[in-house]
Amino acid sequence: MLQPSSKSNRAPEPGAAVTGRAWLMLALATTGFALNFWAWALLSPLAPRLKDSLGLSSFEQSLLVAVPVVVGSLGRVPVGALTDRFGGRVMFPLVSAATIVPVLYLGLAGHSSLAALLAGGLFLGIGGTSFAVGVPFVSAWFPPERRGLAIGVFGAGMGGTAISALTTVKLVDAYGMANPFLITAAALAGYAVAAALLLRDAPGRTVPAGPPAPRPAATFRLGITWQASALYAVAFGGYVAFSVYLPTYLKTGYGLTQADAANRMAGFVLLAVAMRPVGGWLSDRIGPVRVLAGSLALVVAGALAQSFTPALAPVGTVAFLSLAAALGAGSGAVFALVALLAPANKVGSVTGVVGAAGGLGGFLPPLVMGALYGAYGSYAVGLVLLALVAAAALAHTATGVRSGVTARVPAGRPN
């Protein structure tokens, strides 16, 4: 392992002041994350249009949306390990530049057939791996007691998916299919250049020794990897599931128009995004275990309340907004936990695995909800299952996670 050579080059220690450069690096990383997530989500808003124009089946439409997400989620594992080795200064420009290629391909030539769309979507998944670059990059710039807030602010870059949801279809309608892809590619190119010029890895960043190939195996042997993966699959997976399935749920369950359902989904997403840094900030103040416990308890309550299919105003709206706030805050708390417990030279590798678990965790629930609705004509069973899963995660947080944190965290630190 490489060691810093002087005191001035040490990584931030507990109680150290946060420098202006650290905040600048956080802002640049968050911007890059948002732009890459914007690109990552370009196909989802166009899926209904592509289904009609290409005559796709419902399964083929789902596959079209799923491929970039699955690839982007699984790709976080090797990209996180590479970030531990080479740093965010190298990986952020590299990931952003690599994402430009499938964006241009899809916009200019790759939307004429399902095979072409799947090929482009496969490589579009590269944009989704940017999450595994930013967490270790940001974490290294901040002292332990401020990492929850910093990683939470970075995580708000997942709002890039909202940019895609709100603009893609409108730009296609106004200017043609290629337009949103060309705009996104230009934004990524500008960011890649700016990142190459301005990004700097934190002084004294801990670099793992040896080749990167064996590192994932070592990561899987860490308890924090499995604990955080399970919790993130519930918290962020729940957010992904609702952001994907909520328009269908509202249209089917409440008879809303597609536009009204989409607007309510956007409100859900924005609240969850806003609560992610709040969850990180609270984790710095009272500890990630307490924040996770409170968030999961609110998920249980919100899911159970909504399982009765109450009137949308006010009970249903309150239930959904409570779920959005809890899932956002819980997602922020999970990575405050990772920053607290993961070895400094494995934060990227752990982040990659945990991020993959969260992304993949979002695609099973919509399938289950659809199947259950088809079988019973109601979403109640699916929401009760969500409440049970959240209750199990809450029990594990209050026991196994709490004992692990207590054993590792110095006395006097919130946990």
Short mmCIF file of C-alpha atoms in Angstrom, two decimals:
data_model
loop_
_atom_site.label_atom_id
_atom_site.label_comp_id
_atom_site.label_asym_id
_atom_site.label_seq_id
_atom_site.Cartn_x
_atom_site.Cartn_y
_atom_site.Cartn_z
CA MET A 1 0.00 0.00 0.00
CA LEU A 2 1.32 3.44 -0.84
CA GLN A 3 1.76 5.73 2.15
CA PRO A 4 1.64 9.53 2.17
CA SER A 5 5.08 11.06 2.39
CA SER A 6 4.39 14.06 4.59
CA LYS A 7 1.82 15.51 6.94
CA SER A 8 0.63 17.99 4.33
CA ASN A 9 -0.23 15.11 2.05
CA ARG A 10 -2.25 13.08 4.53
CA ALA A 11 -5.89 12.26 3.92
CA PRO A 12 -8.34 14.27 6.08
CA GLU A 13 -8.33 13.10 9.68
CA PRO A 14 -11.23 13.27 12.17
CA GLY A 15 -11.91 16.88 13.11
CA ALA A 16 -10.02 18.31 10.12
CA ALA A 17 -11.50 21.36 8.40
CA VAL A 18 -13.04 20.82 4.98
CA THR A 19 -11.12 22.78 2.36
CA GLY A 20 -12.57 24.79 -0.50
CA ARG A 21 -10.92 22.39 -2.92
CA ALA A 22 -12.80 19.48 -1.35
CA TRP A 23 -16.12 21.24 -1.99
CA LEU A 24 -15.05 21.97 -5.57
CA MET A 25 -14.19 18.32 -6.14
CA LEU A 26 -17.57 17.34 -4.69
CA ALA A 27 -19.36 19.73 -7.06
CA LEU A 28 -17.45 18.41 -10.09
CA ALA A 29 -18.07 14.78 -9.12
CA THR A 30 -21.80 15.40 -8.56
CA THR A 31 -22.08 17.12 -11.93
CA GLY A 32 -20.36 14.21 -13.65
CA PHE A 33 -22.59 11.70 -11.90
CA ALA A 34 -25.75 13.59 -12.94
CA LEU A 35 -24.64 13.85 -16.58
CA ASN A 36 -23.73 10.19 -16.81
CA PHE A 37 -27.02 9.18 -15.20
CA TRP A 38 -28.84 11.45 -17.65
CA ALA A 39 -27.23 9.51 -20.48
CA TRP A 40 -27.84 6.17 -18.76
CA ALA A 41 -31.61 6.86 -18.63
CA LEU A 42 -32.13 8.09 -22.21
CA LEU A 43 -33.89 4.97 -23.49
CA SER A 44 -36.47 4.62 -20.73
CA PRO A 45 -38.67 7.64 -21.64
CA LEU A 46 -38.60 6.59 -25.31
CA ALA A 47 -39.56 2.96 -24.69
CA PRO A 48 -43.33 3.40 -25.34
CA ARG A 49 -42.61 5.27 -28.59
CA LEU A 50 -40.08 2.66 -29.70
CA LYS A 51 -42.53 -0.11 -28.84
CA ASP A 52 -45.09 1.39 -31.21
CA SER A 53 -42.69 2.31 -34.01
CA LEU A 54 -40.87 -1.05 -34.03
CA GLY A 55 -43.79 -3.25 -33.05
CA LEU A 56 -42.12 -4.53 -29.87
CA SER A 57 -43.80 -6.85 -27.40
CA SER A 58 -44.15 -5.86 -23.73
CA PHE A 59 -41.26 -8.17 -22.87
CA GLU A 60 -39.04 -6.63 -25.56
CA GLN A 61 -39.92 -3.16 -24.28
CA SER A 62 -38.96 -4.21 -20.74
CA LEU A 63 -35.73 -5.75 -22.03
CA LEU A 64 -34.86 -2.53 -23.84
CA VAL A 65 -35.11 -0.56 -20.59
CA ALA A 66 -33.48 -3.24 -18.44
CA VAL A 67 -30.28 -3.84 -20.42
CA PRO A 68 -28.55 -0.48 -19.66
CA VAL A 69 -29.56 -0.69 -16.01
CA VAL A 70 -28.36 -4.25 -15.49
CA VAL A 71 -25.06 -3.60 -17.29
CA GLY A 72 -24.57 -0.32 -15.44
CA SER A 73 -25.25 -2.01 -12.12
CA LEU A 74 -22.99 -5.04 -12.65
CA GLY A 75 -20.29 -2.87 -14.23
CA ARG A 76 -19.90 -0.98 -10.97
CA VAL A 77 -18.01 -3.92 -9.49
CA PRO A 78 -14.94 -3.75 -11.80
CA VAL A 79 -15.16 0.03 -12.16
CA GLY A 80 -15.12 0.44 -8.37
CA ALA A 81 -12.00 -1.75 -8.15
CA LEU A 82 -10.33 0.26 -10.94
CA THR A 83 -11.17 3.51 -9.13
CA ASP A 84 -9.44 2.24 -5.99
CA ARG A 85 -6.35 1.64 -8.13
CA PHE A 86 -6.30 4.60 -10.53
CA GLY A 87 -8.42 7.24 -8.78
CA GLY A 88 -11.35 9.36 -9.84
CA ARG A 89 -9.14 11.80 -11.74
CA VAL A 90 -8.54 9.08 -14.33
CA MET A 91 -11.83 7.21 -14.14
CA PHE A 92 -14.34 10.08 -14.30
CA PRO A 93 -13.11 11.45 -17.65
CA LEU A 94 -12.67 7.89 -18.96
CA VAL A 95 -16.20 6.74 -18.08
CA SER A 96 -17.74 9.99 -19.38
CA ALA A 97 -15.87 9.82 -22.68
CA ALA A 98 -16.68 6.13 -23.14
CA THR A 99 -20.39 6.83 -22.63
CA ILE A 100 -20.41 9.31 -25.53
CA VAL A 101 -19.93 6.48 -28.06
CA PRO A 102 -23.18 4.56 -27.39
CA VAL A 103 -25.10 7.85 -26.94
CA LEU A 104 -24.11 9.00 -30.43
CA TYR A 105 -24.70 5.56 -31.89
CA LEU A 106 -28.22 5.35 -30.48
CA GLY A 107 -29.11 8.87 -31.56
CA LEU A 108 -27.76 8.67 -35.09
CA ALA A 109 -28.14 5.07 -36.19
CA GLY A 110 -29.01 2.64 -33.42
CA HIS A 111 -32.75 3.19 -33.01
CA SER A 112 -33.95 1.46 -36.18
CA SER A 113 -34.24 -2.09 -34.81
CA LEU A 114 -34.43 -3.95 -31.51
CA ALA A 115 -31.03 -5.58 -32.07
CA ALA A 116 -29.39 -2.19 -32.66
CA LEU A 117 -31.09 -0.73 -29.58
CA LEU A 118 -29.97 -3.61 -27.38
CA ALA A 119 -26.40 -3.32 -28.65
CA GLY A 120 -26.38 0.41 -27.92
CA GLY A 121 -28.08 -0.12 -24.57
CA LEU A 122 -25.43 -2.65 -23.59
CA PHE A 123 -22.69 -0.02 -23.87
CA LEU A 124 -24.94 2.77 -22.58
CA GLY A 125 -24.70 0.94 -19.27
CA ILE A 126 -21.18 2.36 -18.90
CA GLY A 127 -22.75 5.63 -17.75
CA GLY A 128 -24.35 3.86 -14.81
CA THR A 129 -20.95 2.79 -13.47
CA SER A 130 -20.04 6.42 -12.65
CA PHE A 131 -21.57 5.96 -9.20
CA ALA A 132 -18.75 3.58 -8.26
CA VAL A 133 -16.21 6.22 -9.31
CA GLY A 134 -17.67 9.09 -7.31
CA VAL A 135 -18.17 7.54 -3.88
CA PRO A 136 -14.51 6.62 -3.20
CA PHE A 137 -13.34 9.84 -4.90
CA VAL A 138 -15.53 12.05 -2.71
CA SER A 139 -14.99 10.00 0.44
CA ALA A 140 -11.21 10.49 0.26
CA TRP A 141 -11.60 14.30 0.23
CA PHE A 142 -13.62 14.57 3.46
CA PRO A 143 -12.91 13.73 7.12
CA PRO A 144 -14.93 10.81 8.55
CA GLU A 145 -17.48 12.99 10.35
CA ARG A 146 -18.41 14.84 7.12
CA ARG A 147 -18.45 11.94 4.67
CA GLY A 148 -22.13 11.14 5.16
CA LEU A 149 -23.14 14.62 3.99
CA ALA A 150 -20.58 14.65 1.17
CA ILE A 151 -21.59 11.26 -0.23
CA GLY A 152 -25.26 12.17 0.19
CA VAL A 153 -24.76 15.34 -1.86
CA PHE A 154 -22.93 13.32 -4.50
CA GLY A 155 -25.74 10.77 -4.50
CA ALA A 156 -28.23 13.50 -5.36
CA GLY A 157 -26.69 13.33 -8.83
CA MET A 158 -29.05 10.41 -9.41
CA GLY A 159 -31.46 13.22 -10.26
CA GLY A 160 -29.89 13.05 -13.72
CA THR A 161 -32.52 10.40 -14.45
CA ALA A 162 -35.18 13.07 -13.82
CA ILE A 163 -33.54 15.32 -16.42
CA SER A 164 -33.92 12.55 -18.95
CA ALA A 165 -37.51 11.83 -17.93
CA LEU A 166 -38.55 15.48 -18.22
CA THR A 167 -36.71 16.43 -21.43
CA THR A 168 -36.12 13.46 -23.73
CA VAL A 169 -39.60 13.02 -25.20
CA LYS A 170 -40.13 16.78 -25.52
CA LEU A 171 -36.85 17.20 -27.41
CA VAL A 172 -37.67 14.31 -29.75
CA ASP A 173 -41.11 15.76 -30.45
CA ALA A 174 -39.68 19.19 -31.18
CA TYR A 175 -36.45 18.42 -33.01
CA GLY A 176 -36.30 14.74 -33.94
CA MET A 177 -34.93 11.51 -32.49
CA ALA A 178 -31.24 12.45 -32.61
CA ASN A 179 -31.59 15.73 -30.67
CA PRO A 180 -31.54 14.58 -27.00
CA PHE A 181 -28.70 12.18 -27.75
CA LEU A 182 -26.60 14.89 -29.42
CA ILE A 183 -27.19 17.30 -26.52
CA THR A 184 -26.27 14.65 -23.97
CA ALA A 185 -23.14 13.67 -25.91
CA ALA A 186 -22.03 17.32 -26.06
CA ALA A 187 -22.57 17.71 -22.31
CA LEU A 188 -20.56 14.56 -21.61
CA ALA A 189 -17.74 15.70 -23.89
CA GLY A 190 -17.56 19.08 -22.16
CA TYR A 191 -17.52 17.41 -18.77
CA ALA A 192 -14.85 14.88 -19.77
CA VAL A 193 -12.55 17.73 -20.81
CA ALA A 194 -13.29 19.77 -17.68
CA ALA A 195 -12.80 16.73 -15.44
CA ALA A 196 -9.45 15.90 -17.06
CA LEU A 197 -8.28 19.47 -16.44
CA LEU A 198 -9.76 20.17 -13.00
CA LEU A 199 -10.25 16.94 -11.05
CA ARG A 200 -7.61 16.02 -8.49
CA ASP A 201 -7.51 12.97 -6.26
CA ALA A 202 -7.35 13.66 -2.54
CA PRO A 203 -3.86 14.11 -1.06
CA GLY A 204 -2.71 10.93 0.58
CA ARG A 205 -5.36 8.80 -1.12
CA THR A 206 -4.84 5.21 -0.03
CA VAL A 207 -3.88 3.10 -3.05
CA PRO A 208 -4.19 -0.69 -2.77
CA ALA A 209 -1.09 -2.72 -3.45
CA GLY A 210 -0.95 -5.46 -6.05
CA PRO A 211 -2.98 -6.11 -9.21
CA PRO A 212 -6.71 -5.26 -9.26
CA ALA A 213 -7.89 -8.72 -10.40
CA PRO A 214 -7.97 -10.42 -6.94
CA ARG A 215 -9.57 -7.38 -5.25
CA PRO A 216 -13.25 -8.26 -5.83
CA ALA A 217 -12.77 -11.59 -4.06
CA ALA A 218 -11.30 -9.79 -1.04
CA THR A 219 -14.20 -7.34 -1.12
CA PHE A 220 -16.75 -10.16 -0.94
CA ARG A 221 -15.09 -11.41 2.24
CA LEU A 222 -15.89 -8.16 4.07
CA GLY A 223 -18.98 -8.17 6.26
CA ILE A 224 -19.80 -4.56 5.38
CA THR A 225 -20.10 -5.56 1.71
CA TRP A 226 -22.95 -7.96 2.39
CA GLN A 227 -24.67 -5.85 5.02
CA ALA A 228 -24.63 -2.68 2.94
CA SER A 229 -25.63 -4.58 -0.23
CA ALA A 230 -28.74 -5.99 1.46
CA LEU A 231 -29.74 -2.61 2.89
CA TYR A 232 -29.10 -0.77 -0.38
CA ALA A 233 -31.11 -3.33 -2.34
CA VAL A 234 -34.07 -2.38 -0.13
CA ALA A 235 -33.49 1.40 0.02
CA PHE A 236 -32.21 2.31 -3.43
CA GLY A 237 -33.84 -0.73 -5.02
CA GLY A 238 -37.17 0.50 -3.65
CA TYR A 239 -36.53 3.95 -5.10
CA VAL A 240 -35.68 2.50 -8.53
CA ALA A 241 -38.72 0.23 -8.44
CA PHE A 242 -41.13 3.06 -7.65
CA SER A 243 -39.54 5.43 -10.15
CA VAL A 244 -39.98 2.78 -12.86
CA TYR A 245 -43.38 1.39 -11.88
CA LEU A 246 -45.21 4.28 -10.19
CA PRO A 247 -46.75 5.70 -13.42
CA THR A 248 -48.22 2.27 -14.22
CA TYR A 249 -49.43 1.85 -10.63
CA LEU A 250 -51.14 5.25 -10.55
CA LYS A 251 -52.69 4.81 -13.98
CA THR A 252 -53.99 1.31 -13.22
CA GLY A 253 -54.84 1.69 -9.55
CA TYR A 254 -56.26 5.22 -9.56
CA GLY A 255 -57.22 5.85 -13.18
CA LEU A 256 -54.89 8.84 -13.60
CA THR A 257 -53.89 10.07 -17.03
CA GLN A 258 -50.41 9.24 -18.25
CA ALA A 259 -49.32 12.88 -17.93
CA ASP A 260 -50.66 13.20 -14.36
CA ALA A 261 -49.06 9.92 -13.33
CA ALA A 262 -45.72 10.99 -14.85
CA ASN A 263 -45.82 14.32 -13.00
CA ARG A 264 -46.50 12.59 -9.69
CA MET A 265 -43.66 10.18 -10.38
CA ALA A 266 -41.36 13.16 -10.97
CA GLY A 267 -42.40 14.57 -7.58
CA PHE A 268 -41.58 11.21 -5.95
CA VAL A 269 -38.15 11.15 -7.61
CA LEU A 270 -37.29 14.74 -6.70
CA LEU A 271 -38.19 14.26 -3.03
CA ALA A 272 -36.12 11.06 -2.84
CA VAL A 273 -33.18 12.82 -4.49
CA ALA A 274 -33.45 15.77 -2.09
CA MET A 275 -33.58 13.49 0.94
CA ARG A 276 -30.45 11.57 0.02
CA PRO A 277 -28.02 14.27 1.24
CA VAL A 278 -30.28 14.81 4.25
CA GLY A 279 -29.85 11.15 5.12
CA GLY A 280 -26.08 11.52 4.82
CA TRP A 281 -26.08 14.70 6.92
CA LEU A 282 -28.19 13.08 9.64
CA SER A 283 -25.85 10.07 9.61
CA ASP A 284 -22.95 12.39 10.43
CA ARG A 285 -24.94 13.83 13.35
CA ILE A 286 -26.71 10.85 14.91
CA GLY A 287 -25.13 7.87 13.15
CA PRO A 288 -26.14 5.84 10.09
CA VAL A 289 -27.74 3.04 12.12
CA ARG A 290 -30.33 5.36 13.63
CA VAL A 291 -31.06 6.97 10.27
CA LEU A 292 -31.44 3.59 8.59
CA ALA A 293 -33.69 2.31 11.36
CA GLY A 294 -35.93 5.36 11.16
CA SER A 295 -36.06 5.22 7.36
CA LEU A 296 -36.93 1.53 7.25
CA ALA A 297 -39.61 1.96 9.92
CA LEU A 298 -41.17 4.69 7.76
CA VAL A 299 -41.04 2.40 4.71
CA VAL A 300 -42.90 -0.28 6.67
CA ALA A 301 -45.58 2.22 7.75
CA GLY A 302 -45.95 3.79 4.29
CA ALA A 303 -46.18 0.45 2.46
CA LEU A 304 -48.75 -0.94 4.90
CA ALA A 305 -50.85 2.22 4.66
CA GLN A 306 -50.78 2.14 0.86
CA SER A 307 -51.65 -1.57 0.77
CA PHE A 308 -55.24 -0.59 1.65
CA THR A 309 -55.37 1.56 -1.53
CA PRO A 310 -56.58 4.66 0.28
CA ALA A 311 -57.86 7.73 -1.52
CA LEU A 312 -55.01 9.52 -3.24
CA ALA A 313 -55.82 12.75 -1.43
CA PRO A 314 -54.58 12.96 1.23
CA VAL A 315 -53.63 9.51 2.58
CA GLY A 316 -52.22 7.97 -0.61
CA THR A 317 -50.15 11.05 -1.40
CA VAL A 318 -48.79 11.18 2.16
CA ALA A 319 -47.91 7.47 2.00
CA PHE A 320 -46.05 7.80 -1.29
CA LEU A 321 -44.19 10.95 -0.22
CA SER A 322 -43.24 9.24 3.05
CA LEU A 323 -41.87 6.32 1.08
CA ALA A 324 -39.89 8.69 -1.19
CA ALA A 325 -38.38 10.55 1.77
CA ALA A 326 -37.53 7.34 3.62
CA LEU A 327 -35.99 5.57 0.63
CA GLY A 328 -33.91 8.64 -0.26
CA ALA A 329 -32.65 9.18 3.29
CA GLY A 330 -31.98 5.46 3.72
CA SER A 331 -29.92 5.36 0.52
CA GLY A 332 -27.78 8.22 1.81
CA ALA A 333 -27.32 6.49 5.17
CA VAL A 334 -26.14 3.23 3.57
CA PHE A 335 -23.13 4.93 2.01
CA ALA A 336 -22.41 6.85 5.17
CA LEU A 337 -22.16 3.37 6.69
CA VAL A 338 -19.82 2.23 3.89
CA ALA A 339 -17.59 5.28 4.40
CA LEU A 340 -17.51 4.53 8.12
CA LEU A 341 -16.70 0.82 8.00
CA ALA A 342 -15.06 -0.05 4.67
CA PRO A 343 -11.23 -0.11 4.59
CA ALA A 344 -9.93 3.06 2.93
CA ASN A 345 -8.27 1.16 0.09
CA LYS A 346 -11.44 -0.83 -0.67
CA VAL A 347 -14.13 1.88 -0.62
CA GLY A 348 -14.41 1.79 -4.41
CA SER A 349 -14.65 -1.99 -4.55
CA VAL A 350 -17.27 -2.11 -1.80
CA THR A 351 -19.17 0.74 -3.46
CA GLY A 352 -19.20 -1.16 -6.74
CA VAL A 353 -20.75 -4.26 -5.19
CA VAL A 354 -23.25 -2.31 -3.08
CA GLY A 355 -24.21 -0.10 -6.02
CA ALA A 356 -24.78 -3.18 -8.15
CA ALA A 357 -27.05 -4.66 -5.49
CA GLY A 358 -29.11 -1.48 -5.36
CA GLY A 359 -29.50 -1.23 -9.11
CA LEU A 360 -30.47 -4.87 -9.50
CA GLY A 361 -32.75 -4.68 -6.47
CA GLY A 362 -34.97 -2.24 -8.34
CA PHE A 363 -35.97 -4.57 -11.16
CA LEU A 364 -37.48 -7.52 -9.33
CA PRO A 365 -40.25 -5.55 -7.52
CA PRO A 366 -41.92 -4.19 -10.71
CA LEU A 367 -42.04 -7.71 -12.14
CA VAL A 368 -43.53 -9.02 -8.89
CA MET A 369 -46.06 -6.18 -8.68
CA GLY A 370 -47.20 -6.75 -12.25
CA ALA A 371 -47.52 -10.51 -11.74
CA LEU A 372 -49.44 -10.10 -8.49
CA TYR A 373 -51.77 -7.55 -10.01
CA GLY A 374 -52.44 -9.92 -12.89
CA ALA A 375 -53.20 -12.74 -10.45
CA TYR A 376 -55.25 -10.86 -7.83
CA GLY A 377 -56.33 -7.59 -9.48
CA SER A 378 -54.75 -5.66 -6.60
CA TYR A 379 -51.37 -4.26 -5.59
CA ALA A 380 -52.00 -4.91 -1.88
CA VAL A 381 -50.02 -8.16 -1.68
CA GLY A 382 -46.98 -6.57 -3.33
CA LEU A 383 -47.01 -3.64 -0.89
CA VAL A 384 -47.35 -5.99 2.08
CA LEU A 385 -44.31 -7.90 0.77
CA LEU A 386 -42.38 -4.62 0.60
CA ALA A 387 -43.34 -3.91 4.22
CA LEU A 388 -42.15 -7.38 5.28
CA VAL A 389 -38.82 -7.01 3.49
CA ALA A 390 -38.30 -3.56 5.04
CA ALA A 391 -39.20 -4.98 8.47
CA ALA A 392 -36.59 -7.72 8.06
CA ALA A 393 -33.99 -5.11 7.04
CA LEU A 394 -34.97 -3.02 10.07
CA ALA A 395 -34.48 -5.99 12.40
CA HIS A 396 -31.06 -6.71 10.90
CA THR A 397 -30.07 -3.04 11.19
CA ALA A 398 -31.06 -2.92 14.84
CA THR A 399 -29.10 -6.08 15.67
CA GLY A 400 -26.31 -7.22 13.35
CA VAL A 401 -25.45 -3.86 11.80
CA ARG A 402 -25.61 -2.00 15.11
CA SER A 403 -23.31 -4.50 16.84
CA GLY A 404 -20.82 -4.33 13.97
CA VAL A 405 -20.74 -0.54 14.04
CA THR A 406 -20.41 -0.45 17.84
CA ALA A 407 -17.41 -2.77 17.63
CA ARG A 408 -15.64 -0.71 14.94
CA VAL A 409 -16.48 2.92 15.72
CA PRO A 410 -14.42 4.78 18.35
CA ALA A 411 -16.19 5.80 21.54
CA GLY A 412 -17.87 9.19 21.24
CA ARG A 413 -18.63 8.89 17.51
CA PRO A 414 -22.33 8.70 16.55
CA ASN A 415 -23.39 5.31 15.23
#
